[in-house]
Amino acid sequence: MSSLKVLIAGAGIGGPAAAFWLSRIGCDVTVVERNPTLRATGQQVDLSGQGIVITRMMGIEDALRAARCPEPGMRFVDYQGKTKAFFPVDTSGKAAYSPTHEIEVMRGDLVNILYDATKNLGGVKYLFDSHVKHFTQDEGSSGGKVHVTLSDGTRDDFDILIGADGIASATRKLLLGTSFPDLHRDLGVYMAYFTAPSREDDTFDWSVCHIPGGKAIMTRRDKPENIRVYLATRVGFAALDAAKTLADQKTALVDLFKGTQGWQLDRFLNDLENSSEADDLYCQRMSQIRLPEGGWSKGRVVLLGDAAFCPGAIGGGVGTTAALIGAYVLAGEIEKQWKKNGQTSDKFNAEEAAKEYERVLRPFITSKSEMSTWMVRLWLPESNFGVKTLQAIAGYAAGAQISKYSGKSQKPDESRKLEYPDYFGLKPGL
């Protein structure tokens, strides 16, 4: 009996997760990663609902909980550090609004856990410092191959190519071509992330301080020795877009935020300029990827995670959860077609598997992608009055325990059951 040859572009979250499930059905999986080493960096990510169910099925939930960030909740503070509202972490499954989820981990920890869970699996291999340079594919829905040329000149044929290479996916660009319209839906906010030295009195809360002028400073802390700083703005894009080097980006941010009233802002701007820890600075325009219906794949090439459906901005556990669910569903549909066509690669219908994957998953992605730009404007008010109004509303919501009780929420045991087909017969939640 032959096995399917699968090439996955991207060793972040979706790629290794797909490799895990594809290994279960005996696929020969190659994961290529553009970086010379595993890119185990980035800020805090969160898992919710079905994302937790999937990690339990993968056997990595305990490792994730062991790496969990000790964040007790989100705290709104004014420019003097006075608490205006506090939303505790939701561990009950009943919260109508709780930005801190049950499992919060650093992106690097999640990437390492996924890599460790797959690097020694039979049929899975990783190639670093390598990426897809070019590909063509045979006509017809059944059988046929994707003919791939890698960046080192290596050529090989695969039954299916999965692009899991992020929001700026090179695989997506090769698939759609340069004439395809821009798929990024700009949410109207720039976000910068960097690490700074901590102080003894720094809390582990997710602290948020809104600054008049459409800005905010936030901090999160996952370990005693440092603190993660987020600077958000919906103004000053020209200077940030023009800043190409690390030094230029730091200068643009300092110029944009200096002189404003933000909690501990002077401290963190000084860290940004002078601390070597802040050299991990990463800036990005917050955006969504919205491919038209049927656009997640073409023939034997299919997109996964942010490459196909980057659903939203910071918080909510949506992006990471979507990548894990997507990897599970895609692998499951591949297995279904593999069995349906006699487990022979010359009859395997990759196109049908990709279409079914989109049909099953798209409703979830659509439901999590309805983010209006006016919500961003409300989140980052222009005026001092707007900031105080936002803080007052948050304080009322927290005080009325709106975040704690909701008749529309699922019961905890229901939220732990698999809501997707049980492709691999694991019977989760039973």
PDB file of C-alpha atoms in Angstrom, residues 230-385:
ATOM      1  CA  TYR A 230       2.371  46.337  23.891  1.00  0.00           C
ATOM      2  CA  LEU A 231       1.966  49.759  22.278  1.00  0.00           C
ATOM      3  CA  ALA A 232      -1.175  50.237  20.212  1.00  0.00           C
ATOM      4  CA  THR A 233      -2.026  53.197  18.014  1.00  0.00           C
ATOM      5  CA  ARG A 234      -4.434  54.128  15.272  1.00  0.00           C
ATOM      6  CA  VAL A 235      -2.447  57.218  14.272  1.00  0.00           C
ATOM      7  CA  GLY A 236       1.092  57.808  13.000  1.00  0.00           C
ATOM      8  CA  PHE A 237       1.083  55.028  10.403  1.00  0.00           C
ATOM      9  CA  ALA A 238       3.238  56.917   7.875  1.00  0.00           C
ATOM     10  CA  ALA A 239       6.257  57.062  10.191  1.00  0.00           C
ATOM     11  CA  LEU A 240       5.848  53.437  11.263  1.00  0.00           C
ATOM     12  CA  ASP A 241       5.472  52.213   7.679  1.00  0.00           C
ATOM     13  CA  ALA A 242       8.600  54.131   6.679  1.00  0.00           C
ATOM     14  CA  ALA A 243      10.685  52.655   9.521  1.00  0.00           C
ATOM     15  CA  LYS A 244      12.513  49.661   8.075  1.00  0.00           C
ATOM     16  CA  THR A 245      15.308  49.002  10.577  1.00  0.00           C
ATOM     17  CA  LEU A 246      14.989  48.117  14.259  1.00  0.00           C
ATOM     18  CA  ALA A 247      16.509  51.462  15.260  1.00  0.00           C
ATOM     19  CA  ASP A 248      14.105  53.346  12.981  1.00  0.00           C
ATOM     20  CA  GLN A 249      11.106  51.503  14.419  1.00  0.00           C
ATOM     21  CA  LYS A 250      12.169  52.302  17.975  1.00  0.00           C
ATOM     22  CA  THR A 251      12.634  55.972  17.104  1.00  0.00           C
ATOM     23  CA  ALA A 252       9.238  56.168  15.381  1.00  0.00           C
ATOM     24  CA  LEU A 253       7.462  54.638  18.377  1.00  0.00           C
ATOM     25  CA  VAL A 254       9.218  56.839  20.921  1.00  0.00           C
ATOM     26  CA  ASP A 255       8.428  59.962  18.877  1.00  0.00           C
ATOM     27  CA  LEU A 256       4.792  58.883  18.554  1.00  0.00           C
ATOM     28  CA  PHE A 257       4.220  58.149  22.261  1.00  0.00           C
ATOM     29  CA  LYS A 258       6.496  60.570  24.091  1.00  0.00           C
ATOM     30  CA  GLY A 259       4.762  63.455  25.840  1.00  0.00           C
ATOM     31  CA  THR A 260       1.504  61.544  26.299  1.00  0.00           C
ATOM     32  CA  GLN A 261       0.004  60.535  29.634  1.00  0.00           C
ATOM     33  CA  GLY A 262       0.269  56.766  29.896  1.00  0.00           C
ATOM     34  CA  TRP A 263       0.813  54.567  32.916  1.00  0.00           C
ATOM     35  CA  GLN A 264       4.583  53.942  33.314  1.00  0.00           C
ATOM     36  CA  LEU A 265       4.972  55.079  29.710  1.00  0.00           C
ATOM     37  CA  ASP A 266       8.268  56.951  30.308  1.00  0.00           C
ATOM     38  CA  ARG A 267       9.739  53.846  31.913  1.00  0.00           C
ATOM     39  CA  PHE A 268       8.871  51.598  28.994  1.00  0.00           C
ATOM     40  CA  LEU A 269       9.912  54.087  26.329  1.00  0.00           C
ATOM     41  CA  ASN A 270      13.275  54.303  28.057  1.00  0.00           C
ATOM     42  CA  ASP A 271      13.458  50.496  28.038  1.00  0.00           C
ATOM     43  CA  LEU A 272      12.557  50.459  24.365  1.00  0.00           C
ATOM     44  CA  GLU A 273      15.453  52.802  23.568  1.00  0.00           C
ATOM     45  CA  ASN A 274      18.097  51.439  25.931  1.00  0.00           C
ATOM     46  CA  SER A 275      17.366  47.837  26.958  1.00  0.00           C
ATOM     47  CA  SER A 276      18.780  44.986  24.890  1.00  0.00           C
ATOM     48  CA  GLU A 277      15.711  42.942  25.843  1.00  0.00           C
ATOM     49  CA  ALA A 278      13.625  45.290  23.692  1.00  0.00           C
ATOM     50  CA  ASP A 279      15.542  44.204  20.591  1.00  0.00           C
ATOM     51  CA  ASP A 280      12.819  41.590  20.087  1.00  0.00           C
ATOM     52  CA  LEU A 281      10.546  44.483  18.996  1.00  0.00           C
ATOM     53  CA  TYR A 282       7.946  43.437  16.445  1.00  0.00           C
ATOM     54  CA  CYS A 283       5.578  45.888  14.753  1.00  0.00           C
ATOM     55  CA  GLN A 284       2.587  45.075  12.595  1.00  0.00           C
ATOM     56  CA  ARG A 285      -0.609  46.513  11.210  1.00  0.00           C
ATOM     57  CA  MET A 286      -3.472  44.509  12.641  1.00  0.00           C
ATOM     58  CA  SER A 287      -5.424  42.967   9.792  1.00  0.00           C
ATOM     59  CA  GLN A 288      -7.560  40.029   8.754  1.00  0.00           C
ATOM     60  CA  ILE A 289      -7.234  37.669   5.807  1.00  0.00           C
ATOM     61  CA  ARG A 290     -10.559  37.167   4.078  1.00  0.00           C
ATOM     62  CA  LEU A 291     -10.403  34.861   1.079  1.00  0.00           C
ATOM     63  CA  PRO A 292     -13.620  34.509  -0.929  1.00  0.00           C
ATOM     64  CA  GLU A 293     -15.653  31.332  -0.605  1.00  0.00           C
ATOM     65  CA  GLY A 294     -13.802  28.478  -2.268  1.00  0.00           C
ATOM     66  CA  GLY A 295     -10.537  30.416  -2.047  1.00  0.00           C
ATOM     67  CA  TRP A 296      -8.747  28.429   0.638  1.00  0.00           C
ATOM     68  CA  SER A 297      -7.450  25.992  -1.944  1.00  0.00           C
ATOM     69  CA  LYS A 298      -6.796  25.389  -5.606  1.00  0.00           C
ATOM     70  CA  GLY A 299      -6.420  21.812  -6.759  1.00  0.00           C
ATOM     71  CA  ARG A 300      -3.845  20.066  -4.587  1.00  0.00           C
ATOM     72  CA  VAL A 301      -2.650  23.217  -2.814  1.00  0.00           C
ATOM     73  CA  VAL A 302      -4.513  24.250   0.340  1.00  0.00           C
ATOM     74  CA  LEU A 303      -3.987  27.055   2.849  1.00  0.00           C
ATOM     75  CA  LEU A 304      -4.155  26.678   6.626  1.00  0.00           C
ATOM     76  CA  GLY A 305      -4.178  29.016   9.621  1.00  0.00           C
ATOM     77  CA  ASP A 306      -3.423  32.709   9.133  1.00  0.00           C
ATOM     78  CA  ALA A 307      -2.422  32.006   5.522  1.00  0.00           C
ATOM     79  CA  ALA A 308      -6.075  31.222   4.790  1.00  0.00           C
ATOM     80  CA  PHE A 309      -8.142  32.909   7.491  1.00  0.00           C
ATOM     81  CA  CYS A 310      -6.398  35.237   9.926  1.00  0.00           C
ATOM     82  CA  PRO A 311      -9.590  36.030  11.861  1.00  0.00           C
ATOM     83  CA  GLY A 312      -8.844  38.927  14.148  1.00  0.00           C
ATOM     84  CA  ALA A 313      -6.689  41.041  16.367  1.00  0.00           C
ATOM     85  CA  ILE A 314      -5.188  40.547  19.815  1.00  0.00           C
ATOM     86  CA  GLY A 315      -7.041  38.483  22.402  1.00  0.00           C
ATOM     87  CA  GLY A 316      -9.922  36.055  22.220  1.00  0.00           C
ATOM     88  CA  GLY A 317      -7.980  32.881  21.569  1.00  0.00           C
ATOM     89  CA  VAL A 318      -9.301  32.901  17.992  1.00  0.00           C
ATOM     90  CA  GLY A 319      -6.202  32.725  15.773  1.00  0.00           C
ATOM     91  CA  THR A 320      -4.409  29.950  17.648  1.00  0.00           C
ATOM     92  CA  THR A 321      -7.601  27.982  18.204  1.00  0.00           C
ATOM     93  CA  ALA A 322      -8.547  28.335  14.523  1.00  0.00           C
ATOM     94  CA  ALA A 323      -5.144  27.034  13.408  1.00  0.00           C
ATOM     95  CA  LEU A 324      -5.417  23.947  15.633  1.00  0.00           C
ATOM     96  CA  ILE A 325      -9.004  23.196  14.602  1.00  0.00           C
ATOM     97  CA  GLY A 326      -8.107  23.789  10.962  1.00  0.00           C
ATOM     98  CA  ALA A 327      -5.167  21.371  11.103  1.00  0.00           C
ATOM     99  CA  TYR A 328      -7.405  18.689  12.634  1.00  0.00           C
ATOM    100  CA  VAL A 329     -10.236  19.146  10.125  1.00  0.00           C
ATOM    101  CA  LEU A 330      -7.918  19.293   7.108  1.00  0.00           C
ATOM    102  CA  ALA A 331      -6.073  16.118   8.129  1.00  0.00           C
ATOM    103  CA  GLY A 332      -9.396  14.443   8.860  1.00  0.00           C
ATOM    104  CA  GLU A 333     -10.797  15.270   5.432  1.00  0.00           C
ATOM    105  CA  ILE A 334      -7.578  14.062   3.806  1.00  0.00           C
ATOM    106  CA  GLU A 335      -7.951  10.772   5.666  1.00  0.00           C
ATOM    107  CA  LYS A 336     -11.603  10.506   4.613  1.00  0.00           C
ATOM    108  CA  GLN A 337     -10.721  10.904   0.935  1.00  0.00           C
ATOM    109  CA  TRP A 338      -7.747   8.569   1.334  1.00  0.00           C
ATOM    110  CA  LYS A 339     -10.008   5.778   2.623  1.00  0.00           C
ATOM    111  CA  LYS A 340     -12.771   6.582   0.124  1.00  0.00           C
ATOM    112  CA  ASN A 341     -10.388   6.143  -2.796  1.00  0.00           C
ATOM    113  CA  GLY A 342      -8.887   2.846  -1.741  1.00  0.00           C
ATOM    114  CA  GLN A 343      -5.805   4.255  -0.007  1.00  0.00           C
ATOM    115  CA  THR A 344      -3.960   4.653  -3.296  1.00  0.00           C
ATOM    116  CA  SER A 345      -2.351   7.940  -4.278  1.00  0.00           C
ATOM    117  CA  ASP A 346      -3.291   7.584  -7.959  1.00  0.00           C
ATOM    118  CA  LYS A 347      -6.989   7.804  -6.976  1.00  0.00           C
ATOM    119  CA  PHE A 348      -6.684  10.245  -4.059  1.00  0.00           C
ATOM    120  CA  ASN A 349      -8.843  13.340  -4.556  1.00  0.00           C
ATOM    121  CA  ALA A 350      -6.956  16.163  -2.839  1.00  0.00           C
ATOM    122  CA  GLU A 351      -9.266  18.792  -4.312  1.00  0.00           C
ATOM    123  CA  GLU A 352     -12.358  17.241  -2.727  1.00  0.00           C
ATOM    124  CA  ALA A 353     -10.598  16.950   0.647  1.00  0.00           C
ATOM    125  CA  ALA A 354      -9.662  20.633   0.531  1.00  0.00           C
ATOM    126  CA  LYS A 355     -13.183  21.701  -0.412  1.00  0.00           C
ATOM    127  CA  GLU A 356     -14.724  19.675   2.421  1.00  0.00           C
ATOM    128  CA  TYR A 357     -12.210  21.138   4.890  1.00  0.00           C
ATOM    129  CA  GLU A 358     -13.352  24.629   3.938  1.00  0.00           C
ATOM    130  CA  ARG A 359     -17.032  23.677   4.049  1.00  0.00           C
ATOM    131  CA  VAL A 360     -16.718  22.284   7.579  1.00  0.00           C
ATOM    132  CA  LEU A 361     -14.530  25.056   9.014  1.00  0.00           C
ATOM    133  CA  ARG A 362     -15.644  28.246   7.265  1.00  0.00           C
ATOM    134  CA  PRO A 363     -18.760  28.834   9.447  1.00  0.00           C
ATOM    135  CA  PHE A 364     -16.566  28.965  12.576  1.00  0.00           C
ATOM    136  CA  ILE A 365     -14.089  31.349  10.934  1.00  0.00           C
ATOM    137  CA  THR A 366     -16.864  33.605   9.628  1.00  0.00           C
ATOM    138  CA  SER A 367     -18.469  33.794  13.073  1.00  0.00           C
ATOM    139  CA  LYS A 368     -15.164  34.935  14.593  1.00  0.00           C
ATOM    140  CA  SER A 369     -14.228  37.451  11.900  1.00  0.00           C
ATOM    141  CA  GLU A 370     -17.000  40.010  12.226  1.00  0.00           C
ATOM    142  CA  MET A 371     -14.829  42.767  13.621  1.00  0.00           C
ATOM    143  CA  SER A 372     -15.834  46.289  12.589  1.00  0.00           C
ATOM    144  CA  THR A 373     -13.313  49.105  12.414  1.00  0.00           C
ATOM    145  CA  TRP A 374     -15.651  51.186  14.574  1.00  0.00           C
ATOM    146  CA  MET A 375     -14.929  48.724  17.401  1.00  0.00           C
ATOM    147  CA  VAL A 376     -11.256  49.642  17.079  1.00  0.00           C
ATOM    148  CA  ARG A 377     -12.154  53.316  17.288  1.00  0.00           C
ATOM    149  CA  LEU A 378     -14.140  52.626  20.463  1.00  0.00           C
ATOM    150  CA  TRP A 379     -11.241  50.616  21.913  1.00  0.00           C
ATOM    151  CA  LEU A 380      -8.746  53.403  21.188  1.00  0.00           C
ATOM    152  CA  PRO A 381     -10.622  56.663  21.900  1.00  0.00           C
ATOM    153  CA  GLU A 382      -9.388  59.994  20.576  1.00  0.00           C
ATOM    154  CA  SER A 383     -10.449  62.220  23.450  1.00  0.00           C
ATOM    155  CA  ASN A 384      -9.891  62.218  27.188  1.00  0.00           C
ATOM    156  CA  PHE A 385     -13.679  62.073  27.567  1.00  0.00           C
TER     157      PHE A 385
END
